[in-house]
PDB file of C-alpha atoms in Angstrom:
ATOM      1  CA  MET N   1     135.672 166.097  48.793  1.00  0.00           C
ATOM      2  CA  LEU N   2     138.062 163.233  48.637  1.00  0.00           C
ATOM      3  CA  LYS N   3     139.603 164.737  52.166  1.00  0.00           C
ATOM      4  CA  SER N   4     135.469 163.536  53.486  1.00  0.00           C
ATOM      5  CA  LYS N   5     135.795 160.134  52.064  1.00  0.00           C
ATOM      6  CA  LEU N   6     139.347 159.289  53.175  1.00  0.00           C
ATOM      7  CA  LEU N   7     138.389 160.592  57.001  1.00  0.00           C
ATOM      8  CA  LEU N   8     135.298 158.080  56.710  1.00  0.00           C
ATOM      9  CA  VAL N   9     137.631 155.401  55.515  1.00  0.00           C
ATOM     10  CA  ALA N  10     139.387 155.728  57.946  1.00  0.00           C
ATOM     11  CA  GLY N  11     136.850 156.072  60.267  1.00  0.00           C
ATOM     12  CA  ALA N  12     136.096 152.770  58.962  1.00  0.00           C
ATOM     13  CA  PHE N  13     138.635 151.299  59.443  1.00  0.00           C
ATOM     14  CA  ILE N  14     139.048 152.465  63.071  1.00  0.00           C
ATOM     15  CA  ALA N  15     136.095 151.196  63.763  1.00  0.00           C
ATOM     16  CA  MET N  16     137.355 147.608  62.380  1.00  0.00           C
ATOM     17  CA  CYS N  17     139.682 147.210  64.000  1.00  0.00           C
ATOM     18  CA  LEU N  18     137.921 148.332  67.638  1.00  0.00           C
ATOM     19  CA  ILE N  19     135.356 145.702  66.876  1.00  0.00           C
ATOM     20  CA  THR N  20     137.716 143.032  66.829  1.00  0.00           C
ATOM     21  CA  GLY N  21     139.607 143.928  69.369  1.00  0.00           C
ATOM     22  CA  ILE N  22     136.723 144.154  71.297  1.00  0.00           C
ATOM     23  CA  SER N  23     135.257 140.492  70.427  1.00  0.00           C
ATOM     24  CA  GLY N  24     139.005 139.264  70.862  1.00  0.00           C
ATOM     25  CA  CYS N  25     138.927 139.930  73.905  1.00  0.00           C
ATOM     26  CA  LYS N  26     135.288 139.025  74.342  1.00  0.00           C
ATOM     27  CA  GLU N  27     136.282 135.293  73.295  1.00  0.00           C
ATOM     28  CA  ASN N  28     138.787 135.780  75.311  1.00  0.00           C
ATOM     29  CA  ASP N  29     137.617 136.100  78.607  1.00  0.00           C
ATOM     30  CA  THR N  30     135.132 133.406  78.244  1.00  0.00           C
ATOM     31  CA  LEU N  31     138.056 131.086  79.002  1.00  0.00           C
ATOM     32  CA  PRO N  32     138.453 129.529  82.953  1.00  0.00           C
ATOM     33  CA  GLN N  33     141.694 130.868  84.031  1.00  0.00           C
ATOM     34  CA  THR N  34     142.880 127.567  84.370  1.00  0.00           C
ATOM     35  CA  CYS N  35     143.497 127.669  80.964  1.00  0.00           C
ATOM     36  CA  SER N  36     146.551 129.606  81.501  1.00  0.00           C
ATOM     37  CA  ASN N  37     147.779 128.398  85.009  1.00  0.00           C
ATOM     38  CA  GLY N  38     150.020 125.983  83.112  1.00  0.00           C
ATOM     39  CA  VAL N  39     148.973 123.335  85.142  1.00  0.00           C
ATOM     40  CA  LEU N  40     146.750 120.375  84.812  1.00  0.00           C
ATOM     41  CA  ASP N  41     143.480 120.979  86.240  1.00  0.00           C
ATOM     42  CA  GLY N  42     139.283 121.563  86.199  1.00  0.00           C
ATOM     43  CA  ASP N  43     138.814 119.703  83.331  1.00  0.00           C
ATOM     44  CA  GLU N  44     141.117 119.696  81.011  1.00  0.00           C
ATOM     45  CA  THR N  45     142.455 116.532  79.120  1.00  0.00           C
ATOM     46  CA  GLY N  46     146.337 118.531  78.443  1.00  0.00           C
ATOM     47  CA  ILE N  47     147.655 120.846  80.182  1.00  0.00           C
ATOM     48  CA  ASP N  48     146.273 123.819  79.522  1.00  0.00           C
ATOM     49  CA  CYS N  49     144.399 122.331  76.686  1.00  0.00           C
ATOM     50  CA  GLY N  50     140.773 120.340  75.914  1.00  0.00           C
ATOM     51  CA  GLY N  51     137.371 120.426  77.411  1.00  0.00           C
ATOM     52  CA  SER N  52     136.690 123.940  78.952  1.00  0.00           C
ATOM     53  CA  CYS N  53     140.049 125.278  77.161  1.00  0.00           C
ATOM     54  CA  THR N  54     141.388 125.531  73.469  1.00  0.00           C
ATOM     55  CA  ALA N  55     141.159 122.218  72.081  1.00  0.00           C
ATOM     56  CA  CYS N  56     144.396 120.234  72.566  1.00  0.00           C
ATOM     57  CA  ALA N  57     146.824 119.670  69.501  1.00  0.00           C
ATOM     58  CA  ALA N  58     146.237 116.339  67.882  1.00  0.00           C
ATOM     59  CA  CYS N  59     147.962 113.695  69.047  1.00  0.00           C
ATOM     60  CA  ASN N  60     147.412 109.760  67.868  1.00  0.00           C
ATOM     61  CA  THR N  61     149.325 107.651  70.808  1.00  0.00           C
ATOM     62  CA  TYR N  62     147.980 105.594  73.512  1.00  0.00           C
ATOM     63  CA  LEU N  63     151.648 106.175  75.637  1.00  0.00           C
ATOM     64  CA  PRO N  64     153.366 109.654  74.964  1.00  0.00           C
ATOM     65  CA  LEU N  65     156.696 109.344  74.877  1.00  0.00           C
ATOM     66  CA  LYS N  66     158.657 112.743  75.482  1.00  0.00           C
ATOM     67  CA  LEU N  67     161.508 114.223  77.439  1.00  0.00           C
ATOM     68  CA  GLY N  68     159.727 115.434  80.593  1.00  0.00           C
ATOM     69  CA  ASN N  69     156.619 113.388  80.248  1.00  0.00           C
ATOM     70  CA  LYS N  70     154.975 112.680  83.507  1.00  0.00           C
ATOM     71  CA  TRP N  71     152.693 109.954  85.218  1.00  0.00           C
ATOM     72  CA  ILE N  72     151.976 109.772  88.746  1.00  0.00           C
ATOM     73  CA  TYR N  73     150.111 106.515  90.184  1.00  0.00           C
ATOM     74  CA  TYR N  74     148.377 105.414  93.127  1.00  0.00           C
ATOM     75  CA  ARG N  75     148.239 101.807  95.001  1.00  0.00           C
ATOM     76  CA  PHE N  76     144.461 101.374  95.866  1.00  0.00           C
ATOM     77  CA  SER N  77     145.971  98.512  98.317  1.00  0.00           C
ATOM     78  CA  ASP N  78     147.933 100.636  99.653  1.00  0.00           C
ATOM     79  CA  ASN N  79     147.539 104.013 101.301  1.00  0.00           C
ATOM     80  CA  SER N  80     150.796 105.122 101.413  1.00  0.00           C
ATOM     81  CA  PHE N  81     151.999 104.602  97.929  1.00  0.00           C
ATOM     82  CA  GLN N  82     152.212 106.836  94.726  1.00  0.00           C
ATOM     83  CA  GLY N  83     154.744 105.359  92.402  1.00  0.00           C
ATOM     84  CA  VAL N  84     155.863 107.998  89.654  1.00  0.00           C
ATOM     85  CA  LEU N  85     157.312 107.181  86.429  1.00  0.00           C
ATOM     86  CA  THR N  86     159.391 110.210  84.385  1.00  0.00           C
ATOM     87  CA  ILE N  87     160.426 109.976  81.039  1.00  0.00           C
ATOM     88  CA  VAL N  88     164.566 111.293  81.201  1.00  0.00           C
ATOM     89  CA  LYS N  89     166.353 110.959  78.546  1.00  0.00           C
ATOM     90  CA  ASP N  90     166.296 109.270  74.931  1.00  0.00           C
ATOM     91  CA  THR N  91     169.035 106.478  74.132  1.00  0.00           C
ATOM     92  CA  VAL N  92     170.054 104.102  71.486  1.00  0.00           C
ATOM     93  CA  ILE N  93     170.122 100.072  73.135  1.00  0.00           C
ATOM     94  CA  ASN N  94     170.677  97.425  69.756  1.00  0.00           C
ATOM     95  CA  GLY N  95     170.166 100.443  67.241  1.00  0.00           C
ATOM     96  CA  SER N  96     166.784 102.089  67.780  1.00  0.00           C
ATOM     97  CA  THR N  97     165.839 104.750  69.953  1.00  0.00           C
ATOM     98  CA  PHE N  98     164.360 104.040  73.531  1.00  0.00           C
ATOM     99  CA  PHE N  99     163.279 107.230  75.496  1.00  0.00           C
ATOM    100  CA  LYS N 100     164.222 106.317  79.717  1.00  0.00           C
ATOM    101  CA  VAL N 101     161.281 106.324  81.945  1.00  0.00           C
ATOM    102  CA  GLU N 102     162.559 106.387  85.709  1.00  0.00           C
ATOM    103  CA  ARG N 103     159.545 105.300  88.531  1.00  0.00           C
ATOM    104  CA  THR N 104     160.443 106.949  92.229  1.00  0.00           C
ATOM    105  CA  ASP N 105     158.078 106.084  95.165  1.00  0.00           C
ATOM    106  CA  THR N 106     157.272 109.465  96.311  1.00  0.00           C
ATOM    107  CA  ALA N 107     156.086 107.876 100.071  1.00  0.00           C
ATOM    108  CA  ASN N 108     158.903 106.285 100.866  1.00  0.00           C
ATOM    109  CA  ASN N 109     161.645 106.609  98.386  1.00  0.00           C
ATOM    110  CA  TYR N 110     161.761 102.610  98.333  1.00  0.00           C
ATOM    111  CA  TYR N 111     161.436 102.276  94.258  1.00  0.00           C
ATOM    112  CA  ASP N 112     164.163 104.773  93.389  1.00  0.00           C
ATOM    113  CA  GLY N 113     166.263 104.252  90.785  1.00  0.00           C
ATOM    114  CA  LEU N 114     164.428 101.889  88.857  1.00  0.00           C
ATOM    115  CA  GLU N 115     164.214 102.111  85.715  1.00  0.00           C
ATOM    116  CA  VAL N 116     162.493 101.097  81.894  1.00  0.00           C
ATOM    117  CA  TYR N 117     162.745 101.805  78.352  1.00  0.00           C
ATOM    118  CA  LEU N 118     160.085 102.538  76.224  1.00  0.00           C
ATOM    119  CA  ARG N 119     159.898 103.095  71.673  1.00  0.00           C
ATOM    120  CA  ASN N 120     157.332 103.665  69.502  1.00  0.00           C
ATOM    121  CA  SER N 121     157.564 101.988  66.630  1.00  0.00           C
ATOM    122  CA  GLY N 122     154.671 102.646  64.127  1.00  0.00           C
ATOM    123  CA  GLY N 123     152.306 102.534  66.133  1.00  0.00           C
ATOM    124  CA  ASP N 124     153.377  99.139  68.134  1.00  0.00           C
ATOM    125  CA  ILE N 125     154.798  99.803  71.694  1.00  0.00           C
ATOM    126  CA  PHE N 126     158.660  98.598  72.742  1.00  0.00           C
ATOM    127  CA  GLU N 127     159.294  98.345  76.532  1.00  0.00           C
ATOM    128  CA  ILE N 128     162.764  96.833  78.046  1.00  0.00           C
ATOM    129  CA  SER N 129     162.090  96.768  81.815  1.00  0.00           C
ATOM    130  CA  VAL N 130     165.128  96.195  83.866  1.00  0.00           C
ATOM    131  CA  ASP N 131     164.072  95.217  87.592  1.00  0.00           C
ATOM    132  CA  GLY N 132     161.269  93.707  88.722  1.00  0.00           C
ATOM    133  CA  PHE N 133     158.375  96.267  89.680  1.00  0.00           C
ATOM    134  CA  ASP N 134     156.826  97.257  86.408  1.00  0.00           C
ATOM    135  CA  LEU N 135     153.828  98.576  86.134  1.00  0.00           C
ATOM    136  CA  PHE N 136     153.471  98.060  82.220  1.00  0.00           C
ATOM    137  CA  SER N 137     154.285  94.366  82.861  1.00  0.00           C
ATOM    138  CA  ASN N 138     152.562  92.722  85.435  1.00  0.00           C
ATOM    139  CA  SER N 139     155.030  89.437  84.655  1.00  0.00           C
ATOM    140  CA  GLN N 140     158.771  89.146  85.981  1.00  0.00           C
ATOM    141  CA  GLN N 141     159.696  87.216  82.578  1.00  0.00           C
ATOM    142  CA  SER N 142     160.327  90.547  80.649  1.00  0.00           C
ATOM    143  CA  SER N 143     162.657  91.841  82.550  1.00  0.00           C
ATOM    144  CA  GLY N 144     165.936  92.429  80.519  1.00  0.00           C
ATOM    145  CA  ASN N 145     163.751  91.491  77.116  1.00  0.00           C
ATOM    146  CA  GLU N 146     162.190  93.821  74.837  1.00  0.00           C
ATOM    147  CA  GLN N 147     159.085  93.180  74.384  1.00  0.00           C
ATOM    148  CA  LEU N 148     155.957  94.196  72.356  1.00  0.00           C
ATOM    149  CA  ILE N 149     153.251  95.664  75.191  1.00  0.00           C
ATOM    150  CA  LEU N 150     150.682  97.137  73.169  1.00  0.00           C
ATOM    151  CA  LYS N 151     149.398  97.480  69.017  1.00  0.00           C
ATOM    152  CA  GLU N 152     147.939 100.831  68.505  1.00  0.00           C
ATOM    153  CA  ASN N 153     146.842 100.042  65.435  1.00  0.00           C
ATOM    154  CA  ALA N 154     145.782  96.356  66.886  1.00  0.00           C
ATOM    155  CA  ALA N 155     142.007  95.598  66.266  1.00  0.00           C
ATOM    156  CA  VAL N 156     139.706  94.197  69.508  1.00  0.00           C
ATOM    157  CA  GLY N 157     140.783  90.858  69.492  1.00  0.00           C
ATOM    158  CA  ASP N 158     143.582  90.899  67.747  1.00  0.00           C
ATOM    159  CA  SER N 159     146.820  88.931  69.962  1.00  0.00           C
ATOM    160  CA  TRP N 160     150.505  88.655  69.544  1.00  0.00           C
ATOM    161  CA  THR N 161     152.930  86.663  71.950  1.00  0.00           C
ATOM    162  CA  ALA N 162     156.512  87.927  72.813  1.00  0.00           C
ATOM    163  CA  THR N 163     159.311  85.339  72.916  1.00  0.00           C
ATOM    164  CA  THR N 164     159.352  85.467  76.991  1.00  0.00           C
ATOM    165  CA  GLY N 165     155.475  83.336  76.676  1.00  0.00           C
ATOM    166  CA  ILE N 166     153.538  86.306  77.512  1.00  0.00           C
ATOM    167  CA  THR N 167     150.749  86.891  75.291  1.00  0.00           C
ATOM    168  CA  ARG N 168     148.861  90.691  74.597  1.00  0.00           C
ATOM    169  CA  SER N 169     145.379  90.675  73.381  1.00  0.00           C
ATOM    170  CA  ILE N 170     143.277  93.905  73.811  1.00  0.00           C
ATOM    171  CA  ILE N 171     140.327  92.995  74.311  1.00  0.00           C
ATOM    172  CA  GLU N 172     137.953  97.209  74.107  1.00  0.00           C
ATOM    173  CA  LYS N 173     138.760 100.117  72.261  1.00  0.00           C
ATOM    174  CA  GLY N 174     137.104 103.393  71.841  1.00  0.00           C
ATOM    175  CA  GLY N 175     135.600 102.673  75.829  1.00  0.00           C
ATOM    176  CA  THR N 176     135.592 105.613  78.619  1.00  0.00           C
ATOM    177  CA  LEU N 177     136.815 105.498  82.177  1.00  0.00           C
ATOM    178  CA  ILE N 178     136.849 106.924  85.079  1.00  0.00           C
ATOM    179  CA  VAL N 179     139.755 106.857  87.147  1.00  0.00           C
ATOM    180  CA  ASN N 180     139.970 108.364  90.195  1.00  0.00           C
ATOM    181  CA  GLY N 181     137.236 110.827  89.520  1.00  0.00           C
ATOM    182  CA  ARG N 182     138.888 111.995  85.719  1.00  0.00           C
ATOM    183  CA  THR N 183     136.618 110.632  83.167  1.00  0.00           C
ATOM    184  CA  TYR N 184     139.129 109.431  79.890  1.00  0.00           C
ATOM    185  CA  THR N 185     137.533 109.062  76.489  1.00  0.00           C
ATOM    186  CA  ASP N 186     139.007 106.606  73.931  1.00  0.00           C
ATOM    187  CA  VAL N 187     140.236 103.382  75.827  1.00  0.00           C
ATOM    188  CA  VAL N 188     141.784 100.740  74.521  1.00  0.00           C
ATOM    189  CA  ARG N 189     141.904  97.448  77.365  1.00  0.00           C
ATOM    190  CA  VAL N 190     145.073  94.921  76.604  1.00  0.00           C
ATOM    191  CA  ARG N 191     145.499  91.776  78.501  1.00  0.00           C
ATOM    192  CA  GLU N 192     148.407  90.104  79.777  1.00  0.00           C
ATOM    193  CA  VAL N 193     148.429  86.371  79.955  1.00  0.00           C
ATOM    194  CA  TYR N 194     151.353  84.459  81.501  1.00  0.00           C
ATOM    195  CA  ASN N 195     150.776  80.927  82.910  1.00  0.00           C
ATOM    196  CA  SER N 196     146.333  81.314  83.355  1.00  0.00           C
ATOM    197  CA  GLN N 197     147.939  84.351  84.901  1.00  0.00           C
ATOM    198  CA  GLU N 198     145.675  87.355  83.788  1.00  0.00           C
ATOM    199  CA  CYS N 199     146.395  91.202  84.275  1.00  0.00           C
ATOM    200  CA  ASP N 200     144.107  93.849  82.267  1.00  0.00           C
ATOM    201  CA  TYR N 201     145.553  97.390  81.594  1.00  0.00           C
ATOM    202  CA  TRP N 202     143.849 100.748  79.933  1.00  0.00           C
ATOM    203  CA  TYR N 203     145.549 103.165  78.331  1.00  0.00           C
ATOM    204  CA  ALA N 204     143.958 106.886  77.884  1.00  0.00           C
ATOM    205  CA  LYS N 205     145.096 108.337  73.972  1.00  0.00           C
ATOM    206  CA  CYS N 206     147.150 111.401  73.850  1.00  0.00           C
ATOM    207  CA  VAL N 207     147.447 110.408  78.188  1.00  0.00           C
ATOM    208  CA  GLY N 208     149.443 106.992  78.906  1.00  0.00           C
ATOM    209  CA  LEU N 209     148.603 104.536  80.931  1.00  0.00           C
ATOM    210  CA  ILE N 210     145.998 105.089  83.462  1.00  0.00           C
ATOM    211  CA  GLN N 211     144.840 102.472  85.535  1.00  0.00           C
ATOM    212  CA  GLN N 212     146.889  98.339  85.821  1.00  0.00           C
ATOM    213  CA  ARG N 213     144.760  95.305  87.213  1.00  0.00           C
ATOM    214  CA  VAL N 214     140.860  95.194  87.891  1.00  0.00           C
ATOM    215  CA  SER N 215     141.502  94.204  92.181  1.00  0.00           C
ATOM    216  CA  SER N 216     144.024  96.086  94.208  1.00  0.00           C
ATOM    217  CA  PRO N 217     144.164  98.453  91.409  1.00  0.00           C
ATOM    218  CA  ASN N 218     147.616 101.591  90.028  1.00  0.00           C
ATOM    219  CA  LEU N 219     145.571 104.527  89.129  1.00  0.00           C
ATOM    220  CA  LEU N 220     146.619 106.978  87.461  1.00  0.00           C
ATOM    221  CA  ILE N 221     146.326 109.944  89.387  1.00  0.00           C
ATOM    222  CA  ASP N 222     147.992 112.655  88.239  1.00  0.00           C
ATOM    223  CA  TYR N 223     150.029 113.676  84.923  1.00  0.00           C
ATOM    224  CA  THR N 224     152.181 116.100  82.566  1.00  0.00           C
ATOM    225  CA  ILE N 225     152.134 115.869  79.065  1.00  0.00           C
ATOM    226  CA  ASN N 226     154.686 117.742  76.681  1.00  0.00           C
TER     227      ASN N 226
END
């Protein structure tokens, strides 16, 4: 009698394991193959996550700063241009930790070696630019000076002015923008004003800068976020 009960319990346990295993396989089989190829493709919002894949890890920043992160931009006015921004190291400047971003031009190598430095302090993103071509600031007055380029926690209508005289303000938050055929959500729009000249920037949460300027814009075409 005891032996029969043990056999029944063992059989039920094995059956449960088999059912769990089979259902687990079926669940995994429903995910697209692109969800495990290490590439940002399909409708993914991060590498192998988001969209039709499993959810991406929580992210609360509009400009992810981590070694190896890379963004590739296309300039609308020049079909041969591609600017690549890559975070290559972290370094301490005036007691604060910045991430060094190198910029290269894959089309003609004209911009190879140019760089900016970025840091995030409680949602305030600061930049030091050391060259005249800067995707994050349209004014060369910023070169060599630390400036606050984005206040992530600011409300629509909030503005701030740097010592260089550049004023920035939050124009929109929580919007949606289609850039190069990809739809980005939770987008913040920042307007930069200097000497009556305006330049707008769109940042998508967990992605970074997706578009600069309205006319002849720089557009994000691909990115890698670690």
